[in-house]
Amino acid sequence: MCAYRSTATFEERGIRPPPWNSATVGESDLKFIHLRDGEDTGLLQYVRSGGIAFPHIMVPDQLQIRGVAKLSTNEPVGGVSALHVVGDQSEQDSVVLQNKEADEPNSALSTMVSHALWLWNAKQNIAELITRAQTRSLLAAESWLPTPLAHAVFGQVPGTAAAAEADAIEAREAEGQKNMLAKTDGPVSCVAWHPHRSLLAISHRATDCVFVYDLVNDTWCSNVLQNAYMQGITSMAWQPNCGYTLAVGCTTGVCLWNIVPAASSDSADVLKAPGLGGGQISAWMSLLSFPELSGTCKYPSQLPTSDKVSFHRSASSVSALSFSNSGQWLVAGHQTHGHLTVWDVALGTATPLKRSGSTSRSATLQVGMSPNDRYLISTHANGQLRLWETENWTSRVWSDFNANVTRFTWSPDSRSVYFAVADSADIYALALYKAPSSLDAQVTHVTTFTAHAAAVSEDADSERVRVGGSIKYLALDPRGQRLVVSFDDDSTSGDISLLAVYLVNNDALFRAGGDSSALMPLGYVRGPNWGKQHRLEQDVALEPKPDKSTKKKRVRVGTPTPSWFGFSPNFEPGALLTVVWANGKISLLPLLYATKLTRA
């Protein structure tokens, strides 16, 4: 691992954080506009200079959707047609359990033992015993045994009492985790921008449903995407070059939504592609089944019609999704193992990318296709970062990090990947030096955000704000000129409501000499405030002394902490930063700059 020379830090460049009672509305001429209230004269200057002000989008914590309930998937839910399971369906097993006359046992004990042995054998061969008829036969056999013995022998076969009890426990644990995340990260679990239109898909954490917001018309789509199979949403991605197709990753697999907007009755709009805002839509969902790693059957397993709500976490649980730029491939990472699944969406076929030694400890955290579709990056819970080339699907791995890679982002030229590591203030880059599909790449240390306390103005008595800490997330705009980072809430962090913005010079990663840096400090973004501010104590605002006893996270009431941020793929004046705050408010911040990087 090599390191590039960094330019001055935020503190050395004299970049001041915005005050506590202000909010950022955007960037213009390399300066960020921070307003204290609606009477601030800076707003008028911002608009006169060509600035754009977008309204906030608000997502409430709790929702009551009329006409939508937890129904079986054979019934339409939220304007959605019946469920279709897509994938190669395994042939019917040639062995069908028959009810045969059994020899009369000599005693009740021998009968119990024989049934226990039969159930144990069934459990060992459960991969071949997944059809409804076989499940019904197993249920009938379970009735011959006492409940404790049946649970010990029978295990968690779908449709049994033991499985139902395990499902109930898992559902309670999932609900508790969901409530905990709702309190810390807010009601929004995932956000996805449409690659070609100003559409924003937003998943609601408490209800596991997806809403679509039309930015052009400033309105919500009147239909809600919800299905009984769509539980525990972890990721979303729109399919490029395919109209309105949305992939939703969840604990049951991938729910592929096909959305058809209502046709316009206006003759003037005949040649114009219809939008989704405001009008009624038609939509249907396909549940993508996943090939089992052994290749003998498909996931998810066929469950009884009477129980289509509760599911076990299986190999189909999805943790991350990424479409190729062409829209041909859909790559899915999983929560329970480190293997990846590559879907050819048009053909409806799935290919597993297996990794040796993959366990639940190597679960996939994030996947991302390069803009040119020649590479794939995946990060895993065992600290690995893996680079795949998509011609022969060979890979190379980097694992010499002190913790997991928290987030990565591709540069638009597909030559580099910026990423951050947990519990670290360092920003790294993976630079690819040769043409595809070479795996000749090197991890470099680009810069470190040095935590410090700074005054918000030049006044001697002005308030001081501590900024910095471990980097939690980062995002690069589609033109590759702005890199935004957020900070984790730990004992070393300061004001975690601030986002730091860097000016990016990606060519510096490939320059042998010179005095330029890949990342140059530019400014800060502060979100909209809510509630009463609970200021940090004086000893927290100043440089803190290392203290291992204060490692637990601190709760700051009223602090607008970001739970997700990214960029709209289409914004001509520059870049449109989208930030989801923990109270459910979504900010759209335009970063206005020239399309070409102007070097100082």
XYZ file of C-alpha atoms in Angstrom:
600
model
C 0.000 0.000 0.000
C 1.416 3.358 -1.007
C 0.441 6.901 -0.024
C 0.037 10.082 -2.023
C 1.008 13.488 -0.730
C -2.005 15.294 0.679
C -2.594 19.004 0.441
C -3.576 21.094 3.435
C -6.322 19.747 5.677
C -9.642 21.473 6.368
C -8.110 23.094 9.439
C -4.965 24.221 7.633
C -6.985 25.701 4.766
C -9.070 27.681 7.255
C -12.402 26.142 6.196
C -14.855 26.957 8.964
C -17.821 24.762 9.896
C -21.277 26.369 9.683
C -22.965 27.454 12.955
C -25.329 25.157 14.864
C -28.433 27.166 13.972
C -27.835 27.165 10.202
C -28.636 24.861 7.289
C -26.880 24.351 3.957
C -28.856 24.996 0.764
C -26.160 24.289 -1.824
C -22.840 25.187 -3.402
C -22.130 27.981 -5.860
C -18.756 29.131 -7.186
C -16.856 26.742 -4.896
C -18.581 28.195 -1.825
C -21.300 26.636 0.316
C -24.352 28.707 1.206
C -25.455 28.345 4.837
C -28.670 30.084 5.956
C -29.801 30.772 9.506
C -33.481 31.395 8.657
C -35.800 32.437 5.836
C -34.860 36.093 6.341
C -31.179 35.455 5.639
C -29.975 37.688 2.788
C -27.709 34.886 1.590
C -30.749 33.145 0.106
C -31.448 36.063 -2.230
C -27.815 36.189 -3.310
C -27.831 32.435 -3.894
C -30.916 32.599 -6.120
C -29.623 35.628 -8.051
C -26.387 33.786 -8.812
C -28.353 30.949 -10.427
C -28.863 28.773 -7.363
C -31.679 26.240 -7.254
C -33.751 25.625 -4.136
C -35.501 22.255 -3.832
C -38.241 21.502 -1.295
C -37.628 18.958 1.439
C -39.239 15.532 1.209
C -40.689 14.302 4.495
C -41.212 10.628 5.378
C -43.104 9.978 8.653
C -42.109 7.352 11.184
C -45.438 5.522 11.118
C -47.783 4.985 8.178
C -51.280 3.635 7.813
C -51.854 2.615 4.223
C -55.515 2.192 3.410
C -56.434 -0.965 1.582
C -53.044 -2.624 2.099
C -52.546 -5.443 4.574
C -50.469 -8.528 5.101
C -52.217 -10.675 2.528
C -51.223 -13.912 0.930
C -49.215 -13.351 -2.227
C -51.924 -14.835 -4.417
C -53.978 -11.700 -3.788
C -53.235 -8.277 -5.266
C -51.451 -6.019 -2.803
C -51.261 -2.270 -3.340
C -52.318 -2.480 -6.961
C -49.954 -5.355 -7.665
C -50.914 -8.510 -9.513
C -50.293 -12.018 -8.270
C -46.782 -13.121 -7.449
C -44.654 -14.866 -10.054
C -41.638 -16.942 -8.975
C -38.900 -16.662 -11.584
C -36.074 -19.144 -12.011
C -35.321 -22.677 -13.062
C -37.835 -24.794 -11.207
C -36.564 -28.146 -10.049
C -38.288 -31.163 -11.457
C -40.765 -33.007 -9.327
C -39.095 -35.602 -7.162
C -39.519 -39.100 -8.471
C -39.977 -40.412 -4.961
C -43.419 -39.658 -3.513
C -44.215 -40.663 0.016
C -47.089 -43.115 0.100
C -49.325 -44.036 3.016
C -48.629 -47.714 3.428
C -49.969 -50.207 5.868
C -47.356 -50.662 8.578
C -46.763 -53.842 10.470
C -48.404 -53.828 13.818
C -45.725 -52.840 16.379
C -44.948 -54.992 19.335
C -45.121 -52.017 21.652
C -45.687 -48.259 21.719
C -41.976 -47.756 22.397
C -40.926 -49.554 19.223
C -43.420 -47.464 17.248
C -42.012 -44.248 18.710
C -38.431 -45.312 17.961
C -39.234 -46.300 14.377
C -40.926 -42.964 13.705
C -38.035 -41.099 15.305
C -35.570 -42.906 13.032
C -37.754 -42.154 10.010
C -37.921 -38.465 10.916
C -34.167 -38.306 11.487
C -33.576 -39.805 8.053
C -36.015 -37.300 6.551
C -34.109 -34.455 8.167
C -30.828 -35.642 6.671
C -32.376 -35.655 3.214
C -34.463 -32.522 3.530
C -32.969 -31.047 0.341
C -35.021 -33.570 -1.614
C -38.096 -33.268 0.616
C -39.397 -29.795 -0.069
C -42.611 -30.347 -1.989
C -46.008 -29.836 -0.436
C -46.938 -33.503 -0.460
C -43.766 -34.431 1.366
C -44.266 -31.674 3.916
C -47.799 -32.901 4.618
C -46.450 -36.432 5.124
C -43.832 -35.139 7.549
C -46.510 -33.279 9.476
C -48.546 -36.455 9.745
C -45.512 -38.356 11.024
C -44.747 -35.621 13.540
C -48.124 -36.156 15.163
C -47.039 -39.644 16.295
C -44.287 -38.260 18.546
C -44.381 -36.233 21.754
C -43.787 -32.533 21.074
C -40.315 -32.235 22.728
C -39.020 -35.339 20.931
C -40.522 -34.217 17.634
C -38.857 -30.794 17.963
C -35.493 -32.381 18.792
C -35.623 -34.790 15.849
C -37.665 -32.859 13.351
C -35.840 -29.509 13.472
C -37.036 -26.539 11.439
C -38.665 -28.109 8.393
C -41.052 -25.605 6.751
C -44.626 -26.052 7.859
C -43.943 -27.850 11.157
C -44.622 -26.690 14.674
C -40.893 -26.297 15.355
C -40.489 -24.185 12.239
C -43.492 -22.053 13.187
C -42.006 -21.422 16.625
C -38.624 -20.548 15.093
C -40.369 -18.220 12.638
C -42.135 -16.457 15.507
C -38.858 -15.979 17.406
C -37.108 -14.719 14.297
C -40.001 -12.349 13.534
C -39.817 -10.874 17.044
C -36.049 -10.419 16.751
C -36.425 -8.785 13.332
C -39.143 -6.478 14.631
C -36.975 -5.469 17.592
C -34.021 -4.768 15.329
C -36.263 -2.782 12.979
C -37.556 -0.656 15.873
C -34.023 -0.039 17.100
C -32.874 1.057 13.633
C -35.934 3.292 13.284
C -34.912 5.155 16.450
C -31.285 5.605 15.375
C -31.360 5.785 11.570
C -34.918 7.004 10.977
C -37.905 5.694 9.005
C -36.109 5.419 5.645
C -34.206 2.172 5.115
C -33.133 2.489 1.452
C -33.104 5.066 -1.345
C -32.498 4.582 -5.075
C -32.371 7.144 -7.888
C -33.666 6.174 -11.336
C -30.680 6.181 -13.766
C -32.473 8.179 -16.489
C -35.373 10.021 -14.845
C -35.868 12.233 -11.815
C -37.534 9.462 -9.806
C -36.609 8.535 -6.257
C -37.580 5.151 -4.791
C -37.853 5.284 -0.982
C -38.407 2.251 1.236
C -40.146 2.682 4.574
C -38.536 0.761 7.411
C -41.611 0.122 9.571
C -43.975 -1.065 6.822
C -41.541 -2.669 4.317
C -43.158 -0.826 1.451
C -41.683 1.325 -1.321
C -42.821 4.790 -2.397
C -41.814 6.574 -5.593
C -41.301 10.347 -5.637
C -41.345 12.300 -8.915
C -38.986 15.265 -8.545
C -40.067 16.937 -11.810
C -43.738 17.077 -10.794
C -42.925 17.445 -7.075
C -45.405 14.724 -6.151
C -45.647 11.169 -4.886
C -46.742 8.297 -7.072
C -50.260 7.398 -5.943
C -49.503 3.662 -5.736
C -47.504 1.904 -3.021
C -45.310 -1.121 -3.742
C -45.890 -3.736 -1.066
C -46.007 -7.515 -1.004
C -46.000 -10.200 1.671
C -42.708 -11.560 0.309
C -41.014 -8.150 0.562
C -39.768 -8.208 4.156
C -36.653 -6.681 5.708
C -35.627 -4.459 2.793
C -31.848 -4.042 2.639
C -31.161 -2.554 -0.808
C -32.784 -1.247 -3.993
C -31.663 -0.591 -7.566
C -33.392 0.589 -10.754
C -32.609 -1.361 -13.908
C -30.918 0.875 -16.518
C -32.278 1.021 -20.071
C -35.459 -0.784 -19.104
C -38.196 1.757 -18.384
C -39.447 1.395 -14.828
C -38.043 -1.835 -13.343
C -37.050 -1.756 -9.678
C -35.157 -4.520 -7.865
C -35.708 -4.685 -4.092
C -33.371 -6.841 -2.015
C -34.808 -8.309 1.178
C -34.603 -11.337 3.456
C -36.626 -13.498 1.037
C -34.595 -12.732 -2.086
C -35.005 -10.141 -4.819
C -38.419 -8.671 -5.571
C -38.350 -7.431 -9.172
C -41.067 -4.842 -9.772
C -42.225 -3.973 -13.281
C -44.070 -0.655 -13.301
C -46.206 0.568 -16.180
C -47.320 4.218 -16.004
C -50.766 5.289 -17.103
C -50.820 6.424 -20.735
C -51.495 10.107 -21.293
C -54.786 10.977 -22.954
C -53.411 14.262 -24.271
C -52.682 14.006 -27.992
C -49.797 16.441 -27.591
C -47.993 13.936 -25.371
C -48.208 10.972 -27.745
C -44.487 11.043 -28.506
C -43.519 11.799 -24.904
C -42.683 8.963 -22.533
C -45.217 8.902 -19.688
C -44.089 9.643 -16.146
C -45.092 8.164 -12.807
C -45.935 11.258 -10.811
C -49.486 11.679 -9.609
C -51.244 9.157 -11.846
C -52.265 5.574 -11.321
C -49.816 2.867 -12.353
C -49.951 -0.845 -13.025
C -47.278 -3.010 -11.437
C -46.462 -6.632 -10.824
C -43.711 -8.341 -8.867
C -41.502 -11.322 -9.679
C -39.644 -13.070 -6.873
C -36.243 -14.120 -8.175
C -35.334 -17.582 -6.954
C -31.692 -18.322 -6.178
C -29.777 -21.466 -7.065
C -28.665 -23.468 -4.062
C -24.906 -23.596 -3.740
C -24.969 -27.379 -4.268
C -27.063 -26.921 -7.401
C -29.699 -29.478 -6.417
C -32.654 -27.167 -5.798
C -33.708 -23.561 -5.950
C -34.355 -20.898 -3.352
C -36.669 -19.858 -1.893
C -38.089 -23.250 -0.981
C -41.708 -23.936 -1.797
C -43.742 -23.178 1.290
C -47.316 -24.209 2.051
C -49.953 -21.903 0.635
C -51.340 -21.334 4.125
C -48.089 -19.720 5.338
C -46.549 -17.161 2.991
C -45.609 -14.484 5.487
C -42.893 -15.926 7.758
C -39.574 -17.034 6.270
C -36.280 -18.279 7.629
C -33.080 -16.438 6.815
C -31.687 -18.676 4.105
C -29.198 -18.437 1.272
C -31.678 -16.205 -0.537
C -31.347 -13.363 2.020
C -30.004 -10.355 0.114
C -27.769 -7.692 1.639
C -26.729 -5.691 -1.451
C -27.753 -5.177 -5.091
C -26.145 -3.631 -8.153
C -27.234 -3.491 -11.795
C -24.734 -3.333 -14.616
C -24.792 -0.094 -16.569
C -26.231 -1.932 -19.567
C -29.039 -3.388 -17.471
C -28.194 -6.959 -18.461
C -26.823 -8.199 -15.134
C -28.108 -7.928 -11.608
C -25.558 -8.801 -8.926
C -26.783 -9.793 -5.466
C -24.798 -10.193 -2.256
C -26.128 -12.270 0.620
C -26.492 -11.896 4.379
C -25.599 -15.483 5.293
C -22.527 -16.190 3.132
C -19.936 -14.486 0.940
C -20.950 -15.977 -2.410
C -22.468 -13.664 -5.026
C -25.288 -14.328 -7.483
C -25.255 -12.842 -10.989
C -28.627 -12.676 -12.696
C -29.120 -12.349 -16.430
C -32.410 -10.516 -16.115
C -33.492 -10.967 -19.743
C -32.889 -14.725 -19.778
C -34.012 -15.228 -16.184
C -30.942 -17.300 -15.268
C -28.800 -17.038 -12.143
C -25.125 -17.963 -11.777
C -23.482 -18.188 -8.341
C -19.970 -16.789 -7.937
C -18.576 -19.126 -5.309
C -15.743 -18.300 -2.947
C -13.763 -20.914 -1.081
C -14.185 -20.857 2.676
C -17.256 -18.661 2.525
C -19.231 -18.589 5.793
C -21.644 -16.282 7.568
C -18.615 -14.350 8.815
C -17.848 -13.392 5.217
C -21.345 -12.089 4.448
C -21.480 -9.498 1.680
C -21.736 -5.860 2.772
C -21.798 -4.028 -0.584
C -21.513 -4.804 -4.301
C -20.994 -2.381 -7.168
C -20.502 -2.718 -10.923
C -18.084 -0.341 -12.594
C -19.571 2.222 -15.017
C -18.031 0.362 -17.994
C -19.374 -3.028 -16.772
C -15.866 -4.537 -16.924
C -15.341 -4.841 -13.162
C -17.238 -5.674 -10.001
C -16.309 -4.767 -6.428
C -17.621 -6.642 -3.379
C -16.874 -6.055 0.304
C -17.400 -8.625 3.037
C -17.838 -8.877 6.800
C -14.435 -10.550 7.223
C -12.645 -7.375 6.121
C -12.079 -8.395 2.509
C -12.356 -6.185 -0.559
C -12.617 -8.260 -3.740
C -12.177 -7.048 -7.327
C -13.812 -9.137 -10.082
C -13.321 -8.840 -13.813
C -16.500 -9.666 -15.716
C -14.982 -11.344 -18.795
C -13.855 -14.585 -17.150
C -15.096 -13.775 -13.610
C -11.715 -14.122 -11.959
C -10.990 -12.059 -8.859
C -8.330 -10.598 -6.618
C -8.728 -9.883 -2.931
C -7.297 -7.345 -0.461
C -7.664 -8.169 3.229
C -4.919 -6.267 5.073
C -7.335 -3.783 6.654
C -7.865 -3.321 10.381
C -11.659 -3.437 9.979
C -14.399 -3.854 7.385
C -14.680 -1.598 4.359
C -17.751 0.476 5.205
C -18.503 2.047 1.824
C -16.931 2.384 -1.616
C -17.723 4.383 -4.742
C -16.544 4.043 -8.345
C -15.050 6.907 -10.339
C -16.931 7.621 -13.610
C -13.965 6.484 -15.750
C -13.898 3.054 -13.989
C -10.197 3.516 -13.202
C -10.422 3.931 -9.433
C -12.534 3.135 -6.378
C -12.588 5.359 -3.289
C -13.435 3.650 -0.002
C -13.305 3.992 3.768
C -12.635 1.512 6.576
C -14.545 1.273 9.862
C -13.052 2.993 12.933
C -10.677 4.988 10.747
C -10.479 8.585 9.493
C -8.506 7.535 6.395
C -9.738 7.592 2.789
C -8.278 5.003 0.422
C -8.369 4.436 -3.313
C -8.039 1.292 -5.410
C -6.332 2.377 -8.637
C -6.489 0.179 -11.765
C -3.388 0.830 -13.864
C -4.036 -1.370 -16.903
C -6.841 -1.805 -19.400
C -9.713 -4.214 -18.683
C -9.820 -6.986 -17.816
C -6.492 -6.830 -15.996
C -6.514 -7.137 -12.206
C -3.305 -5.117 -11.873
C -4.436 -2.679 -9.165
C -3.033 -1.113 -6.033
C -4.581 0.208 -2.830
C -3.320 3.658 -1.912
C -3.865 5.884 1.102
C -5.200 9.185 -0.255
C -5.828 11.391 2.770
C -6.867 11.518 6.424
C -9.543 13.745 7.869
C -7.899 15.194 10.966
C -10.422 15.807 13.752
C -10.221 19.304 15.165
C -12.191 22.069 16.842
C -12.774 25.205 14.775
C -14.522 28.528 15.258
C -17.544 29.238 13.046
C -16.407 32.833 12.427
C -13.470 35.155 12.955
C -15.020 36.686 16.061
C -13.047 36.047 19.188
C -16.128 34.930 21.132
C -17.662 32.813 18.364
C -18.749 29.277 19.109
C -16.380 26.419 18.391
C -17.489 23.215 16.717
C -15.541 19.985 16.786
C -15.595 18.147 13.442
C -14.187 14.848 12.274
C -13.917 11.303 13.551
C -14.159 7.880 11.988
C -15.536 8.005 8.449
C -18.852 6.193 8.154
C -19.962 6.669 4.525
C -18.735 8.362 1.383
C -20.171 9.100 -2.057
C -18.741 10.409 -5.325
C -20.855 12.436 -7.726
C -21.472 11.055 -11.270
C -18.939 13.439 -12.836
C -16.280 12.487 -10.310
C -15.649 16.018 -9.020
C -17.177 16.027 -5.515
C -16.561 13.447 -2.777
C -18.782 13.675 0.317
C -18.007 11.889 3.604
C -19.902 11.496 6.879
C -18.632 10.607 10.338
C -19.537 7.809 12.717
C -20.811 8.500 16.220
C -18.113 7.204 18.552
C -15.880 8.492 21.318
C -13.586 10.297 18.864
C -16.264 12.008 16.755
C -17.368 15.606 16.943
C -20.395 17.098 15.243
C -21.698 14.123 13.242
C -24.403 16.252 11.620
C -21.729 17.755 9.344
C -20.764 16.331 5.963
C -17.305 17.126 4.607
C -16.921 17.768 0.866
C -13.716 17.295 -1.138
C -12.786 18.548 -4.586
C -11.633 15.502 -6.591
C -8.725 15.312 -9.018
C -8.756 11.653 -10.001
C -5.846 12.011 -12.442
C -3.496 12.550 -9.498
C -3.793 8.852 -8.625
C -2.068 7.944 -11.890
C 0.571 10.677 -11.987
C 4.073 9.520 -11.168
C 5.221 12.888 -9.844
C 3.968 16.385 -9.242
C 2.490 18.331 -6.355
C -1.220 17.734 -6.965
C -3.488 15.808 -4.630
C -6.438 13.577 -5.481
C -8.637 15.114 -2.755
C -8.681 18.786 -1.806
C -10.849 20.138 1.076
C -13.753 22.273 -0.130
C -16.373 22.817 2.594
C -19.082 21.475 4.899
C -22.768 20.629 4.596
C -25.124 20.986 7.582
C -28.629 19.559 7.562
C -31.936 21.125 8.617
C -32.201 21.423 12.380
C -35.165 20.134 14.358
C -36.125 20.204 17.981
C -34.173 21.825 20.769
C -30.420 21.760 20.370
C -28.478 20.045 23.105
C -25.085 21.686 22.830
C -21.967 19.702 23.543
C -20.190 20.400 26.796
C -17.167 22.669 26.757
C -14.751 19.809 27.257
C -16.271 18.028 24.249
C -15.983 21.059 21.978
C -12.275 21.273 22.648
C -9.735 18.647 21.759
C -10.619 15.595 23.870
C -8.144 13.456 25.685
C -8.145 9.739 24.809
C -10.440 7.954 27.191
C -11.325 4.309 26.641
C -14.206 4.566 29.102
C -16.239 6.747 26.686
C -16.414 4.379 23.729
C -20.175 3.937 23.803
C -22.175 6.049 21.391
C -23.614 9.347 22.558
C -27.190 10.370 21.833
C -27.643 13.954 20.726
C -31.255 15.053 20.799
C -32.149 17.397 17.949
C -28.968 16.821 15.942
C -29.733 16.296 12.229
C -27.669 13.151 11.738
C -27.479 11.747 8.166
C -28.577 8.134 7.710
C -27.920 7.923 3.928
C -26.651 10.161 1.149
C -25.881 9.877 -2.544
C -26.152 11.718 -5.842
C -28.753 11.942 -8.569
C -27.324 10.413 -11.761
C -28.701 13.261 -13.901
C -28.187 16.899 -12.970
C -26.846 19.156 -15.688
C -25.684 22.204 -13.634
C -23.354 20.061 -11.524
C -24.289 17.470 -8.892
C -27.462 16.996 -6.852
C -26.621 15.704 -3.382
C -29.441 13.754 -1.723
C -29.243 13.394 2.063
C -31.663 11.368 4.210
C -31.712 12.613 7.804
C -32.621 10.540 10.826
C -35.955 12.312 11.329
C -37.181 11.241 7.880
C -36.470 14.528 6.114
C -34.773 14.250 2.715
C -32.720 17.213 1.483
C -31.816 17.896 -2.144
C -28.704 20.083 -2.247
C -27.455 21.320 -5.639
C -23.676 21.592 -5.980
C -23.247 23.980 -8.886
C -19.906 23.911 -10.679
C -18.415 23.846 -14.174
C -18.447 20.462 -15.866
C -14.652 20.458 -16.161
C -12.367 20.593 -13.161
C -10.564 23.886 -12.784
C -7.248 23.362 -11.026
C -6.006 26.105 -8.747
